[in-house]
Short mmCIF file of C-alpha atoms in Angstrom, two decimals:
data_model
loop_
_atom_site.label_atom_id
_atom_site.label_comp_id
_atom_site.label_asym_id
_atom_site.label_seq_id
_atom_site.Cartn_x
_atom_site.Cartn_y
_atom_site.Cartn_z
CA UNK X 1 78.99 69.71 115.58
CA UNK X 2 82.35 70.93 114.30
CA UNK X 3 83.72 73.34 111.74
CA UNK X 4 81.10 74.30 109.14
CA UNK X 5 81.77 76.27 105.93
CA UNK X 6 78.90 78.51 107.04
CA UNK X 7 80.29 80.70 109.88
CA UNK X 8 76.79 81.13 111.36
CA UNK X 9 76.69 77.37 112.01
CA UNK X 10 80.32 76.66 112.86
CA UNK X 11 82.40 75.74 115.86
CA UNK X 12 86.02 76.86 116.32
CA UNK X 13 89.11 74.69 115.94
CA UNK X 14 89.54 71.86 118.40
CA UNK X 15 91.63 72.76 121.48
CA UNK X 16 94.15 70.03 120.62
CA UNK X 17 95.37 72.16 117.70
CA UNK X 18 96.52 74.79 120.21
CA UNK X 19 98.40 72.51 122.62
CA UNK X 20 99.60 69.27 121.00
CA UNK X 21 103.16 69.30 119.57
CA UNK X 22 102.19 67.34 116.43
CA UNK X 23 100.11 70.26 115.14
CA UNK X 24 103.05 72.61 115.62
CA UNK X 25 105.18 70.29 113.49
CA UNK X 26 102.52 70.06 110.77
CA UNK X 27 102.15 73.85 110.70
CA UNK X 28 105.87 74.38 110.25
CA UNK X 29 105.80 72.16 107.17
CA UNK X 30 102.36 72.87 105.67
CA UNK X 31 101.77 76.49 106.71
CA UNK X 32 104.99 78.42 107.28
CA UNK X 33 107.18 76.61 104.73
CA UNK X 34 104.49 77.05 102.05
CA UNK X 35 103.31 80.64 102.59
CA UNK X 36 104.61 84.14 101.93
CA UNK X 37 106.45 85.35 105.02
CA UNK X 38 107.03 89.03 105.76
CA UNK X 39 110.69 90.11 105.95
CA UNK X 40 110.66 93.90 106.29
CA UNK X 41 110.26 97.24 104.58
CA UNK X 42 111.74 97.81 101.14
CA UNK X 43 114.08 100.46 102.63
CA UNK X 44 116.11 97.73 104.36
CA UNK X 45 116.95 96.17 100.97
CA UNK X 46 116.89 99.20 98.71
CA UNK X 47 120.63 99.70 98.02
CA UNK X 48 122.92 97.35 96.07
CA UNK X 49 124.75 95.09 98.50
CA UNK X 50 122.18 95.43 101.28
CA UNK X 51 121.18 92.16 102.91
CA UNK X 52 118.90 90.76 105.61
CA UNK X 53 118.89 87.32 107.23
CA UNK X 54 116.12 85.48 109.04
CA UNK X 55 114.71 82.03 109.77
CA UNK X 56 111.57 80.76 108.02
CA UNK X 57 110.02 77.57 109.41
CA UNK X 58 113.38 76.80 111.01
CA UNK X 59 115.29 77.35 107.76
CA UNK X 60 118.05 80.02 107.50
CA UNK X 61 117.41 82.47 104.66
CA UNK X 62 119.34 85.48 103.34
CA UNK X 63 117.96 88.22 101.08
CA UNK X 64 120.38 90.35 99.05
CA UNK X 65 120.02 93.29 96.64
CA UNK X 66 122.39 92.60 93.77
CA UNK X 67 124.62 95.09 92.02
CA UNK X 68 122.23 94.67 89.08
CA UNK X 69 119.36 95.94 91.25
CA UNK X 70 117.67 92.53 91.51
CA UNK X 71 116.39 91.26 94.84
CA UNK X 72 117.31 87.63 95.48
CA UNK X 73 116.84 85.23 98.37
CA UNK X 74 118.86 82.10 99.16
CA UNK X 75 119.09 79.44 101.78
CA UNK X 76 121.80 80.95 103.96
CA UNK X 77 123.97 77.85 103.57
CA UNK X 78 127.38 77.40 101.93
CA UNK X 79 127.51 74.74 99.22
CA UNK X 80 130.81 73.41 100.56
CA UNK X 81 130.10 72.23 104.11
CA UNK X 82 126.71 73.85 104.94
CA UNK X 83 128.09 76.63 107.12
CA UNK X 84 125.77 79.65 107.46
CA UNK X 85 127.02 82.56 105.39
CA UNK X 86 125.60 85.92 106.46
CA UNK X 87 124.30 87.08 109.82
CA UNK X 88 122.08 89.96 110.88
CA UNK X 89 121.75 92.68 108.26
CA UNK X 90 124.04 95.17 106.55
CA UNK X 91 125.96 95.80 103.31
CA UNK X 92 128.38 93.59 101.45
CA UNK X 93 130.02 93.36 98.01
CA UNK X 94 130.18 89.57 98.10
CA UNK X 95 129.10 86.65 100.28
CA UNK X 96 132.05 85.06 102.04
CA UNK X 97 131.77 81.88 104.09
CA UNK X 98 133.38 82.23 107.50
CA UNK X 99 134.38 78.57 107.58
CA UNK X 100 136.64 77.98 104.55
CA UNK X 101 136.42 81.32 102.77
CA UNK X 102 134.36 80.26 99.76
CA UNK X 103 133.15 83.46 98.10
CA UNK X 104 129.91 84.00 96.21
CA UNK X 105 128.72 86.83 94.03
CA UNK X 106 125.49 88.57 95.07
CA UNK X 107 123.78 86.57 92.32
CA UNK X 108 124.57 83.46 94.37
CA UNK X 109 127.20 82.13 91.96
CA UNK X 110 130.45 80.83 93.43
CA UNK X 111 133.33 83.07 92.37
CA UNK X 112 136.24 81.75 94.44
CA UNK X 113 137.03 78.59 96.39
CA UNK X 114 140.43 78.46 98.09
CA UNK X 115 142.93 75.75 97.03
CA UNK X 116 140.64 74.04 94.51
CA UNK X 117 142.74 74.57 91.38
CA UNK X 118 144.00 70.99 91.55
CA UNK X 119 140.69 69.38 92.54
CA UNK X 120 139.73 67.12 89.65
CA UNK X 121 136.62 68.19 87.79
CA UNK X 122 135.96 71.15 90.07
CA UNK X 123 134.04 73.86 88.19
CA UNK X 124 133.18 76.93 90.31
CA UNK X 125 130.76 78.22 87.67
CA UNK X 126 128.53 75.17 88.23
CA UNK X 127 128.02 75.94 91.93
CA UNK X 128 125.38 78.39 93.12
CA UNK X 129 123.51 79.04 96.33
CA UNK X 130 120.10 77.43 96.56
CA UNK X 131 117.52 80.08 95.69
CA UNK X 132 114.30 80.95 97.54
CA UNK X 133 111.33 82.92 96.19
CA UNK X 134 111.35 86.64 97.11
CA UNK X 135 108.96 89.44 96.18
CA UNK X 136 108.34 93.11 96.85
CA UNK X 137 104.70 93.79 97.59
CA UNK X 138 102.83 96.72 99.11
CA UNK X 139 106.00 98.49 100.28
CA UNK X 140 107.47 95.37 101.92
CA UNK X 141 109.55 92.30 101.11
CA UNK X 142 108.32 88.72 101.46
CA UNK X 143 109.85 85.28 100.93
CA UNK X 144 108.41 81.82 100.32
CA UNK X 145 110.20 78.48 100.68
CA UNK X 146 107.72 76.83 98.33
CA UNK X 147 109.19 77.04 94.80
CA UNK X 148 105.76 76.32 93.28
CA UNK X 149 103.94 79.10 95.14
CA UNK X 150 101.93 81.57 93.07
CA UNK X 151 103.11 85.19 93.28
CA UNK X 152 101.87 87.01 96.37
CA UNK X 153 100.06 89.66 94.31
CA UNK X 154 98.17 86.86 92.54
CA UNK X 155 97.38 84.92 95.72
CA UNK X 156 96.20 88.04 97.55
CA UNK X 157 94.31 89.59 94.66
CA UNK X 158 92.91 92.94 95.78
CA UNK X 159 95.18 93.48 98.79
CA UNK X 160 97.77 95.51 96.91
CA UNK X 161 95.11 97.89 95.64
CA UNK X 162 93.64 98.28 99.13
CA UNK X 163 97.03 99.14 100.64
CA UNK X 164 97.70 101.61 97.84
CA UNK X 165 94.36 103.27 98.50
CA UNK X 166 94.59 103.54 102.28
CA UNK X 167 98.38 103.94 102.64
CA UNK X 168 99.72 105.41 99.38
CA UNK X 169 102.89 106.59 101.14
CA UNK X 170 103.83 103.20 102.61
CA UNK X 171 106.94 102.61 100.46
CA UNK X 172 108.34 106.02 101.40
CA UNK X 173 108.03 105.62 105.16
CA UNK X 174 111.01 104.85 107.41
CA UNK X 175 111.47 102.44 110.29
CA UNK X 176 111.36 104.12 113.71
CA UNK X 177 110.74 101.45 116.36
CA UNK X 178 110.52 97.70 116.98
CA UNK X 179 109.01 95.93 119.97
CA UNK X 180 109.41 92.25 120.91
CA UNK X 181 106.91 90.20 122.90
CA UNK X 182 107.40 86.67 124.22
CA UNK X 183 103.87 85.31 124.62
CA UNK X 184 102.93 82.14 126.51
CA UNK X 185 100.33 81.11 123.96
CA UNK X 186 99.96 79.23 120.71
CA UNK X 187 100.35 81.55 117.71
CA UNK X 188 96.84 80.73 116.50
CA UNK X 189 95.31 82.17 119.68
CA UNK X 190 97.16 85.42 118.96
CA UNK X 191 95.81 85.49 115.39
CA UNK X 192 92.28 84.54 116.52
CA UNK X 193 92.28 87.48 118.91
CA UNK X 194 93.47 89.90 116.23
CA UNK X 195 90.79 88.82 113.77
CA UNK X 196 87.74 89.89 115.79
CA UNK X 197 86.65 92.93 117.75
CA UNK X 198 83.83 91.11 119.51
CA UNK X 199 86.06 91.41 122.59
CA UNK X 200 86.93 95.08 122.15
CA UNK X 201 84.21 96.73 124.25
CA UNK X 202 85.05 94.36 127.10
CA UNK X 203 88.85 94.29 126.87
CA UNK X 204 89.89 97.57 125.20
CA UNK X 205 88.03 100.51 126.76
CA UNK X 206 90.36 103.10 125.22
CA UNK X 207 90.39 101.56 121.74
CA UNK X 208 86.59 101.80 121.46
CA UNK X 209 86.80 105.56 122.07
CA UNK X 210 89.34 105.93 119.24
CA UNK X 211 87.38 103.82 116.75
CA UNK X 212 83.74 104.35 115.80
CA UNK X 213 82.72 100.77 116.45
CA UNK X 214 79.38 101.02 114.62
CA UNK X 215 81.39 101.54 111.40
CA UNK X 216 83.83 98.64 111.97
CA UNK X 217 83.61 96.09 109.15
CA UNK X 218 85.57 92.87 108.53
CA UNK X 219 85.68 91.52 104.98
CA UNK X 220 87.28 88.15 104.21
CA UNK X 221 89.06 87.39 100.93
CA UNK X 222 91.15 84.46 99.65
CA UNK X 223 94.22 84.64 101.89
CA UNK X 224 93.57 87.91 103.69
CA UNK X 225 90.92 89.92 105.49
CA UNK X 226 90.30 93.67 105.72
CA UNK X 227 89.32 95.44 108.95
CA UNK X 228 88.12 99.00 108.37
CA UNK X 229 86.50 101.69 110.51
CA UNK X 230 86.13 105.42 110.91
CA UNK X 231 88.55 106.49 113.63
CA UNK X 232 90.34 109.51 115.01
CA UNK X 233 87.62 112.05 114.35
CA UNK X 234 87.03 113.10 117.96
CA UNK X 235 88.72 113.22 121.34
CA UNK X 236 89.39 109.81 122.85
CA UNK X 237 91.16 108.20 125.80
CA UNK X 238 93.71 106.24 123.74
CA UNK X 239 95.99 109.01 122.40
CA UNK X 240 95.89 112.54 121.00
CA UNK X 241 94.79 112.66 117.37
CA UNK X 242 94.50 116.41 116.93
CA UNK X 243 96.11 117.49 113.67
CA UNK X 244 96.23 113.92 112.34
CA UNK X 245 96.46 113.45 108.59
CA UNK X 246 95.27 109.83 108.77
CA UNK X 247 91.70 109.72 110.05
CA UNK X 248 90.64 106.11 109.65
CA UNK X 249 91.64 102.67 110.84
CA UNK X 250 92.74 100.35 108.02
CA UNK X 251 94.02 96.94 109.07
CA UNK X 252 94.74 93.76 107.12
CA UNK X 253 95.55 90.21 108.12
CA UNK X 254 97.62 88.27 105.57
CA UNK X 255 97.76 84.49 105.81
CA UNK X 256 99.13 83.09 107.95
CA UNK X 257 100.80 85.39 110.49
CA UNK X 258 101.23 88.96 109.21
CA UNK X 259 99.12 91.92 110.32
CA UNK X 260 99.40 95.24 108.47
CA UNK X 261 98.06 98.33 110.23
CA UNK X 262 97.35 102.00 109.49
CA UNK X 263 96.20 103.88 112.61
CA UNK X 264 94.98 107.47 112.99
CA UNK X 265 97.93 109.88 113.19
CA UNK X 266 100.39 111.30 110.71
CA UNK X 267 101.53 109.14 107.78
CA UNK X 268 102.21 105.77 109.40
CA UNK X 269 102.19 102.02 109.01
CA UNK X 270 102.92 99.18 111.41
CA UNK X 271 103.46 95.46 110.94
CA UNK X 272 102.80 92.81 113.54
CA UNK X 273 104.16 89.33 112.96
CA UNK X 274 103.56 86.24 115.09
CA UNK X 275 106.17 83.46 114.85
CA UNK X 276 105.57 80.17 116.68
CA UNK X 277 108.43 79.16 118.98
CA UNK X 278 106.69 75.98 120.11
CA UNK X 279 103.16 74.67 120.63
CA UNK X 280 102.52 77.14 123.47
CA UNK X 281 104.92 80.01 122.81
CA UNK X 282 104.80 82.84 120.27
CA UNK X 283 107.47 85.41 119.49
CA UNK X 284 105.75 88.56 118.28
CA UNK X 285 107.22 91.73 116.82
CA UNK X 286 105.67 95.08 115.95
CA UNK X 287 107.54 97.40 113.61
CA UNK X 288 106.50 101.06 113.30
CA UNK X 289 107.09 103.17 110.18
CA UNK X 290 106.58 106.95 109.96
CA UNK X 291 107.24 109.80 107.55
CA UNK X 292 110.53 110.66 109.32
CA UNK X 293 112.63 109.12 112.06
CA UNK X 294 112.11 112.21 114.22
CA UNK X 295 109.12 111.37 116.38
CA UNK X 296 106.69 114.02 117.55
CA UNK X 297 105.07 113.94 120.97
CA UNK X 298 101.89 112.65 119.31
CA UNK X 299 103.88 109.86 117.59
CA UNK X 300 105.39 108.81 120.91
CA UNK X 301 101.99 108.83 122.57
CA UNK X 302 100.38 106.66 119.89
CA UNK X 303 103.24 104.13 119.92
CA UNK X 304 103.23 104.07 123.71
CA UNK X 305 99.48 103.36 123.72
CA UNK X 306 99.95 100.29 121.50
CA UNK X 307 103.01 98.99 123.39
CA UNK X 308 101.99 99.77 126.97
CA UNK X 309 98.19 99.50 126.86
CA UNK X 310 96.76 97.64 123.86
CA UNK X 311 99.42 94.93 123.68
CA UNK X 312 99.35 94.03 127.41
CA UNK X 313 95.55 93.83 127.24
CA UNK X 314 95.69 91.40 124.32
CA UNK X 315 98.60 89.36 125.66
CA UNK X 316 96.80 88.82 128.96
CA UNK X 317 93.77 87.57 127.01
CA UNK X 318 95.60 85.07 124.80
CA UNK X 319 97.71 83.71 127.65
CA UNK X 320 94.53 83.17 129.68
CA UNK X 321 92.92 81.42 126.71
CA UNK X 322 95.98 79.18 126.33
CA UNK X 323 95.73 78.11 129.97
CA UNK X 324 92.07 77.31 129.41
CA UNK X 325 92.87 75.29 126.27
CA UNK X 326 94.97 72.92 128.40
CA UNK X 327 92.06 71.99 130.68
CA UNK X 328 89.49 69.20 130.17
CA UNK X 329 86.78 71.87 130.48
CA UNK X 330 87.11 73.11 126.89
CA UNK X 331 87.10 71.39 123.50
CA UNK X 332 85.53 73.82 121.01
CA UNK X 333 83.49 77.02 121.14
CA UNK X 334 80.73 78.37 118.94
CA UNK X 335 81.68 80.98 116.34
CA UNK X 336 79.68 84.16 116.98
CA UNK X 337 78.86 85.56 113.55
CA UNK X 338 77.16 88.75 112.43
CA UNK X 339 75.89 88.15 108.86
CA UNK X 340 76.34 91.88 108.18
CA UNK X 341 80.12 91.57 108.66
CA UNK X 342 80.59 93.92 111.61
CA UNK X 343 83.70 93.89 113.76
CA UNK X 344 81.59 92.49 116.61
CA UNK X 345 81.75 89.11 114.93
CA UNK X 346 84.10 86.15 114.57
CA UNK X 347 83.69 85.44 110.86
CA UNK X 348 87.31 86.57 110.36
CA UNK X 349 88.39 83.86 112.83
CA UNK X 350 86.27 81.32 110.96
CA UNK X 351 87.98 82.32 107.68
CA UNK X 352 91.41 81.75 109.27
CA UNK X 353 90.35 78.36 110.65
CA UNK X 354 89.16 77.29 107.21
CA UNK X 355 92.59 78.03 105.71
CA UNK X 356 94.25 76.11 108.55
CA UNK X 357 92.03 73.08 107.98
CA UNK X 358 92.97 73.17 104.29
CA UNK X 359 96.64 73.00 105.34
CA UNK X 360 95.93 70.14 107.75
CA UNK X 361 94.17 68.23 104.96
CA UNK X 362 97.24 68.60 102.74
CA UNK X 363 99.13 66.85 105.50
CA UNK X 364 96.46 64.16 105.74
CA UNK X 365 95.82 65.22 109.32
CA UNK X 366 92.48 67.08 109.31
#
């Protein structure tokens, strides 16, 4: 028995997919280089000349807001000798290569190349940085290395409306905190753990006092899933929610590695992203956004709960699972599925595994 389209009859992915290097290589090519990857909040690229750089599937990418107001993304590579152009984030009026000084407009077009006036047939207007797909969606910016990819709003039909309903202020929030976690586990274990709350009563005793678990529902869609519950209506052991404007938990997972979260508190949003750094290592970030950059005591308490309590609980779990995946004692496990779609079910994990198997089939490796 293996993976079955029916989650009530299915097993999980094979353990080899979590430990063998060849699957990591396939995922870089067939998952991360072909999917919409989260970059950051629109505020980081709101002003003309603002830019952000990052790596996607090992490829250097730069996003720039042009003087014409357009958001563009490019491979962060000079067309002369392949030197990387921008680093970090900031503001610039032009893109200047630090190797030979070639200068590009924010549209990507080459505007100046030193000492080329006498180079036969050299036409600067014919040279432009290699463009990458970029989109603004749900208050954030995403990029995709696949030039044939459908727009994110089209691929994730329904997600934009859900975010607008549960977090109408998301585009107006401001970044207040980022945490980094270096996790000794395959990235898929981290996603698997996020996609079910079957473990929550056992592993997260404070979380289940914040969230009314009998209302927790997980709904799967094309490339995302929604995780909703009543939360923050009574005293709990996680953090103080008195006076909170946001009273419910609204969480989304977006294929393949982005988690969008709205917790009880004042106007807030957080984004968790898991980036594979090898077959058994994941670099995870959580970015917190609030109404203002002046944090209240309640804000600090809620952020501290996630960073110092919830995250260590989950990281300990996925690192333990990774150690178990390496042993001959485990190959696959049964998916535990509640047909009613409660959070105490692994049908969200099954949905994720189905998308992964589709990617493996594209590579001829399922």
